[in-house]
Amino acid sequence: MNAPDPDVILVRYGELALKGGNRVDFERQLANNIRIALESVAPAKVERHWGRMFVFPERRTEVALARLREVFGITSLSPTRRAELDVEAIGKVAEQVLDEALAERTAPGPVSFRVRATRSEKRFALTSVELDRVIGGRLKERNERLTVDLEEPDIVVGLDVRAEGAFVFARRVEGPGGLPVGTLGRALCLISGGFDSPVSAYLSMKRGLSLAYVTYHSAPFIGESARKKVVDLVRVLSRFQPRHSRLWVVPFAASQIAIRDLEVAGYRTVLYRRMMQRIASRLAEREEAQALVTGECLGQVASQTLENLTCIQAAATLPVIRPLVSFDKEETIRLARRIGTFELSAVQEPDCCTLFMPTKPVIRGRPEFCEELESRLNVEQLVEAALASAELVSIPPEG
Ligand code: ATP
Ligand code: MG
């Protein structure tokens, strides 16, 4: 007969991030993000205790565990069994937990272990050192494969003795690290269908930013499927933040036509990008976002020289965050695979930037020349028109 699911998940999080007054915000936000992440898959009660959290899913602990591996701020997780505060009861549960851990070690030969108890309930009869010894001795008796190793054991049986019970665990699953989404504020991510911007979205959420998104679309020159591709990407990314992800789809063809008609083909890409920054800066106000995020990096394509990035940045009224600035393409691709955006990005779709693409884009753009060219456009009117017809798509966190 299978043992029932572990009833509790022990959540550990980064202490380093918890300097000073941030601690309360960090913990409250993390508890909240955990609760929301589990809502649709395995509703759970979350309790905060002294630098750790306990998650009590109503059911489906394994599903909850998998989902929690996507919640930023969590460093590691342990499915945990609860025992009454009584040495005999703790011993029984410890046996069960160790048996489960042993069952996963199919290779023959000895297995080393130790018990590591911590005790915040000081009224408990045994000290943590005594618990280590008593429970450790009991476990060793039961299985001749077992040896005790206090320094580098294969298995650590953790015992956390608290007022509300003893928590026993042996498995430890890595969390994603980072900071809870929302603790560092909000940003607007410029997302295309490429590989880079979804990965930069992931990385900025990992550093505690909550995100809204904007994508520029060249209808009618470019079809509906390009838009759908971005919606699908945001749906994948929506797993990493608790609330609905808001995606602004902004028609961009009018700006592109106006820029094309300047007939300075080499500057088209840079001018497109400047327009994107301008519109995004305005949308950021609606989203109460304090920064823009892009997938730009240095030197990957012709438009991404320091000079061109300077031209582009100059059109933004907010700081531009570029999480990928120093990434090689291979590093980005590897991460894209891990977070589940690779397959979608790999589908070939024309991007809005391919519209009226110059054969020889400028490599070292000059901001003054950009401004001179734009003085021949009605920039404000183009921005207003784009904003007026921007469409908002709201995408729930994918469970
Ligand atoms: P990506 O893989 O994200 O498309 P890239 O390496 O192809 O990036 P570019 O196409 O030059 O680089 O785009 C640089 C950045 O500009 C993108 O990462 C994205 O942040 C933004 N961007 C480009 N095209 C669009 C678009 N159609 N809508 C929104 N943002 C865009
Ligand atoms: Mg691109």
XYZ file of C-alpha atoms and ligand atoms in Angstrom:
431
model
C 0.000 0.000 0.000
C 1.282 3.442 -0.828
C 1.749 5.848 2.038
C -0.500 8.888 1.871
C 0.949 12.027 0.314
C 3.156 14.134 2.542
C 0.860 16.695 4.102
C 3.081 19.723 4.261
C 5.652 21.404 2.039
C 8.462 23.170 3.807
C 9.552 26.269 1.879
C 12.977 27.838 2.351
C 13.894 31.215 0.978
C 16.960 33.372 0.603
C 18.033 34.937 3.820
C 20.488 37.220 2.052
C 17.677 39.171 0.492
C 16.220 39.840 3.874
C 18.313 42.714 5.089
C 16.607 45.282 7.268
C 13.062 46.430 6.729
C 12.552 44.459 3.508
C 11.933 41.271 5.366
C 8.269 41.739 6.156
C 7.419 42.809 2.599
C 9.411 39.951 1.148
C 7.685 37.357 3.297
C 4.213 38.734 2.850
C 4.642 38.921 -0.913
C 6.118 35.432 -1.107
C 3.296 33.917 0.935
C 0.802 35.692 -1.264
C 2.493 34.601 -4.501
C 2.577 31.006 -3.275
C -1.103 31.063 -2.420
C -2.071 32.469 -5.814
C 0.238 30.111 -7.733
C -1.434 27.139 -6.080
C -4.999 28.399 -6.359
C -5.825 26.624 -9.589
C -3.782 23.430 -9.085
C -3.789 22.565 -5.381
C -5.313 25.218 -3.101
C -3.240 25.607 0.017
C -2.950 27.335 3.329
C 0.374 29.104 3.829
C 1.891 29.711 7.251
C 4.943 31.790 7.994
C 7.273 30.706 10.775
C 10.669 32.108 11.597
C 12.339 32.312 8.257
C 10.480 29.390 6.725
C 7.045 28.762 5.350
C 4.782 25.786 5.574
C 2.386 25.119 2.744
C -0.569 22.851 3.441
C -2.150 21.804 0.133
C -5.654 20.408 0.377
C -4.494 17.604 -1.931
C -2.037 16.801 -4.728
C 1.154 17.614 -2.870
C 3.357 16.549 -5.795
C 1.535 18.870 -8.164
C 1.886 21.680 -5.657
C 5.577 20.931 -5.336
C 6.101 21.170 -9.087
C 4.204 24.444 -9.248
C 6.206 25.956 -6.391
C 9.415 25.379 -8.330
C 8.254 28.282 -10.488
C 7.687 30.740 -7.658
C 10.583 33.177 -7.412
C 12.065 33.760 -3.987
C 11.971 30.085 -3.038
C 15.435 28.548 -2.695
C 14.401 25.007 -1.828
C 11.428 22.847 -0.915
C 10.874 19.695 1.070
C 7.770 17.536 1.068
C 7.286 16.955 4.764
C 5.332 14.712 7.099
C 3.958 15.920 10.380
C 4.198 13.962 13.625
C 2.766 14.478 17.093
C 5.182 15.959 19.603
C 6.206 12.654 21.029
C 9.439 10.730 20.532
C 7.698 7.523 19.524
C 5.478 9.251 16.986
C 8.427 11.174 15.546
C 10.407 7.948 15.261
C 7.625 6.251 13.303
C 7.272 9.093 10.848
C 11.061 9.350 10.480
C 11.143 5.664 9.535
C 8.565 6.218 6.865
C 10.365 9.282 5.496
C 13.694 7.487 5.397
C 12.141 4.446 3.704
C 10.789 6.694 0.985
C 14.212 8.265 0.501
C 15.852 4.840 0.368
C 13.346 3.601 -2.165
C 14.644 6.237 -4.570
C 18.204 4.888 -4.233
C 18.041 1.814 -6.383
C 21.814 1.326 -6.707
C 23.024 -1.400 -4.336
C 25.537 -0.729 -1.571
C 25.613 1.195 1.675
C 23.818 4.485 2.111
C 24.982 7.008 4.670
C 22.600 9.201 6.582
C 22.236 11.430 9.548
C 19.413 13.070 11.455
C 19.516 16.811 11.841
C 17.008 18.164 14.337
C 16.153 21.771 15.054
C 13.935 22.661 17.958
C 12.058 25.908 18.283
C 9.683 24.331 20.799
C 11.936 24.424 23.837
C 9.439 22.618 26.047
C 10.027 19.400 24.154
C 11.629 16.726 26.336
C 14.785 16.184 24.252
C 17.304 18.707 22.963
C 18.094 18.684 19.276
C 21.361 16.851 19.874
C 19.545 14.191 21.872
C 16.932 13.896 19.149
C 19.644 13.380 16.526
C 21.037 10.538 18.559
C 17.799 8.838 19.619
C 16.072 8.979 16.255
C 19.302 8.299 14.356
C 19.926 5.181 16.452
C 16.410 3.943 15.869
C 16.644 4.425 12.107
C 20.003 2.711 11.818
C 18.677 -0.401 13.540
C 16.151 -1.010 10.816
C 18.243 -1.370 7.706
C 21.688 -2.858 7.305
C 22.442 -0.732 4.249
C 22.596 2.295 6.502
C 25.729 3.869 7.899
C 25.940 7.077 9.859
C 27.907 9.964 8.402
C 27.671 13.297 10.149
C 29.829 15.195 7.654
C 28.692 14.260 4.162
C 25.707 11.957 4.388
C 23.781 10.789 1.313
C 20.521 11.419 3.110
C 19.721 13.998 5.753
C 16.580 13.327 7.740
C 15.468 16.755 8.886
C 13.414 17.112 12.043
C 11.884 20.440 12.808
C 10.284 20.451 16.247
C 7.768 23.237 16.651
C 4.880 24.023 18.966
C 2.381 22.753 16.379
C 4.144 19.454 15.722
C 7.306 17.837 14.491
C 8.038 18.145 10.776
C 10.063 15.386 9.198
C 11.619 15.399 5.733
C 14.425 13.916 3.677
C 13.828 15.084 0.138
C 15.015 18.491 -0.923
C 13.984 20.027 -4.233
C 15.664 23.111 -5.623
C 13.578 26.263 -6.038
C 14.131 28.912 -8.695
C 15.791 31.422 -6.333
C 15.447 35.120 -7.047
C 13.071 37.503 -5.320
C 9.288 37.327 -4.995
C 7.603 38.988 -7.964
C 6.340 42.402 -6.931
C 8.907 43.173 -4.251
C 11.031 45.300 -6.588
C 8.241 47.162 -8.350
C 6.719 47.000 -11.798
C 8.112 47.280 -15.326
C 6.812 47.173 -18.883
C 8.491 44.574 -21.105
C 8.773 45.096 -24.847
C 8.146 41.630 -26.169
C 8.510 40.340 -29.715
C 8.182 36.801 -30.975
C 11.963 36.289 -30.858
C 14.045 34.304 -28.383
C 15.440 37.199 -26.414
C 12.625 39.270 -25.017
C 10.745 36.341 -23.373
C 13.954 35.320 -21.624
C 14.586 38.874 -20.466
C 11.017 38.942 -19.130
C 11.719 35.797 -17.143
C 14.956 37.215 -15.739
C 13.392 40.480 -14.670
C 10.536 38.710 -12.895
C 13.178 36.593 -11.207
C 14.663 39.768 -9.777
C 11.355 40.701 -8.200
C 9.752 42.852 -10.907
C 6.135 42.379 -11.811
C 5.603 42.835 -15.544
C 3.153 44.204 -18.017
C 3.918 43.670 -21.710
C 3.735 45.574 -24.952
C 4.088 44.191 -28.462
C 4.043 46.125 -31.730
C 2.186 44.699 -34.635
C 2.290 45.662 -38.298
C -1.220 44.723 -39.399
C -2.270 44.598 -42.186
C 1.203 43.925 -43.582
C 1.848 41.171 -41.105
C -0.713 38.548 -40.233
C -2.651 37.663 -37.152
C -0.409 34.694 -36.376
C 2.485 36.972 -35.330
C 0.227 38.519 -32.716
C -0.976 35.120 -31.569
C 2.599 33.975 -31.154
C 3.269 36.767 -28.661
C 0.035 36.067 -26.780
C 1.125 32.433 -26.482
C 4.544 33.478 -25.213
C 3.031 35.714 -22.560
C 0.812 32.812 -21.550
C 3.901 30.696 -20.862
C 5.515 33.577 -18.963
C 2.352 34.151 -16.973
C 3.275 31.143 -14.832
C 5.998 33.160 -13.192
C 3.929 35.953 -11.758
C 0.827 35.734 -9.647
C -1.597 38.126 -11.260
C -2.993 38.322 -14.768
C -0.376 39.376 -17.269
C -1.491 42.434 -19.195
C -0.327 42.604 -22.804
C -0.772 45.742 -24.888
C -0.938 45.034 -28.607
C -0.063 48.257 -30.398
C -0.591 48.845 -34.122
C 2.704 49.985 -35.541
C 2.300 50.094 -39.319
C 1.430 53.804 -39.433
C 4.675 54.707 -37.684
C 6.609 52.424 -39.975
C 5.095 53.917 -43.106
C 5.892 57.425 -41.897
C 9.479 56.382 -41.142
C 9.828 54.626 -44.479
C 8.669 57.768 -46.240
C 11.620 59.691 -44.785
C 13.658 57.716 -47.301
C 16.718 57.278 -45.126
C 16.616 53.522 -45.216
C 19.661 52.896 -43.019
C 18.021 54.553 -40.023
C 14.713 52.722 -40.235
C 15.393 50.083 -37.625
C 16.756 52.584 -35.130
C 13.835 54.920 -35.705
C 11.349 52.047 -35.299
C 12.985 51.223 -32.000
C 12.878 54.818 -30.833
C 9.188 54.924 -31.631
C 8.695 51.736 -29.651
C 10.450 53.256 -26.641
C 8.331 56.386 -26.834
C 5.050 54.531 -26.997
C 6.166 52.129 -24.269
C 7.137 55.023 -22.004
C 3.606 56.359 -22.298
C 1.985 52.960 -21.747
C 4.167 52.540 -18.683
C 2.274 55.428 -17.097
C -0.989 53.530 -17.532
C 0.611 50.462 -15.977
C 2.315 52.391 -13.205
C 5.548 50.823 -14.395
C 8.823 52.385 -13.341
C 11.081 50.952 -16.033
C 11.126 49.323 -19.469
C 12.586 45.867 -20.130
C 13.939 44.760 -23.517
C 15.711 41.715 -24.900
C 18.492 43.843 -26.355
C 22.046 42.732 -25.923
C 25.352 44.054 -27.085
C 26.595 43.201 -30.532
C 24.219 40.417 -31.464
C 22.719 42.156 -34.453
C 23.667 45.301 -36.342
C 21.111 47.425 -34.530
C 22.669 46.576 -31.171
C 25.871 48.551 -31.157
C 26.495 50.867 -28.238
C 25.823 53.852 -30.504
C 22.488 52.473 -31.670
C 21.429 51.465 -28.182
C 22.226 55.035 -27.137
C 20.019 56.416 -29.922
C 17.208 54.055 -28.900
C 17.498 54.667 -25.170
C 17.357 58.435 -25.727
C 13.732 58.174 -26.836
C 12.631 56.519 -23.592
C 11.603 58.551 -20.592
C 12.188 55.655 -18.193
C 15.242 53.569 -17.389
C 15.672 50.668 -19.822
C 16.625 47.341 -18.255
C 18.391 44.829 -20.504
C 18.833 41.583 -18.599
C 20.541 39.922 -21.590
C 23.090 42.617 -22.263
C 26.060 40.289 -21.851
C 24.476 36.992 -22.896
C 25.674 34.894 -25.818
C 22.883 33.619 -28.020
C 23.565 30.058 -26.798
C 23.011 31.091 -23.193
C 19.720 32.704 -24.099
C 18.606 29.651 -26.051
C 19.478 27.339 -23.180
C 17.414 29.401 -20.788
C 14.565 29.661 -23.297
C 14.432 25.869 -23.394
C 14.369 25.644 -19.644
C 11.548 28.110 -19.149
C 9.435 26.754 -21.984
C 9.534 29.614 -24.502
C 11.949 28.017 -26.957
C 9.447 26.037 -29.021
C 7.157 29.004 -29.485
C 9.940 31.428 -30.370
C 11.387 28.922 -32.830
C 8.280 29.065 -35.016
C 9.113 31.294 -37.972
C 6.820 34.289 -38.149
C 7.511 37.586 -39.845
C 8.296 40.180 -37.195
C 7.126 43.757 -37.482
C 10.741 44.862 -37.830
C 11.104 43.020 -41.118
C 8.683 45.472 -42.675
C 10.503 47.775 -45.127
C 13.748 46.288 -43.871
C 16.811 48.217 -45.069
C 19.560 46.230 -46.745
C 22.264 48.267 -45.020
C 21.226 49.354 -41.539
C 23.279 52.047 -39.856
C 25.865 50.637 -37.427
C 26.802 53.782 -35.541
C 23.649 55.820 -35.364
C 23.807 59.402 -34.159
C 21.107 60.681 -31.794
C 21.178 64.206 -33.315
C 20.531 62.772 -36.751
C 17.650 60.689 -35.383
C 16.120 63.854 -33.983
C 16.638 65.707 -37.227
C 14.848 62.970 -39.140
C 12.032 62.818 -36.623
C 11.510 66.579 -36.835
C 10.083 65.794 -40.256
C 7.466 63.514 -38.682
C 4.506 64.274 -36.513
C 5.836 62.105 -33.716
C 3.314 63.125 -31.108
C 0.401 62.405 -33.393
C 1.785 58.959 -34.291
C 2.242 58.137 -30.621
C -1.261 59.328 -29.723
C -2.832 57.374 -32.569
C -0.984 54.207 -31.581
C -2.028 54.606 -27.948
C -5.616 55.280 -28.904
C -5.890 52.005 -30.782
C -3.785 49.884 -28.439
C -5.630 46.730 -27.458
C -5.307 45.180 -24.006
C -5.174 41.393 -23.660
C -5.391 39.982 -20.150
C -3.825 36.577 -19.670
C -4.395 34.586 -16.466
C -1.499 32.796 -14.763
C -1.301 29.439 -16.479
C -1.750 26.657 -13.945
P 14.049 39.332 -29.709
O 14.594 37.945 -29.848
O 13.492 39.643 -28.379
O 13.148 39.710 -30.848
P 16.309 40.343 -31.054
O 17.645 39.857 -30.637
O 15.661 39.780 -32.246
O 15.321 40.262 -29.813
P 15.644 42.915 -31.989
O 14.680 42.262 -32.877
O 16.608 43.907 -32.518
O 16.511 41.892 -31.186
O 14.822 43.601 -30.835
C 15.416 44.150 -29.694
C 14.357 44.307 -28.645
O 13.383 45.273 -29.055
C 13.559 43.057 -28.402
O 14.215 42.169 -27.537
C 12.306 43.606 -27.797
O 12.495 43.940 -26.449
C 12.105 44.875 -28.618
N 11.255 44.577 -29.778
C 11.615 44.253 -31.019
N 10.544 44.042 -31.795
C 9.462 44.242 -31.035
C 8.043 44.155 -31.226
N 7.524 43.842 -32.405
N 7.233 44.412 -30.179
C 7.752 44.736 -28.984
N 9.054 44.826 -28.732
C 9.914 44.577 -29.738
Mg 13.587 40.259 -32.849
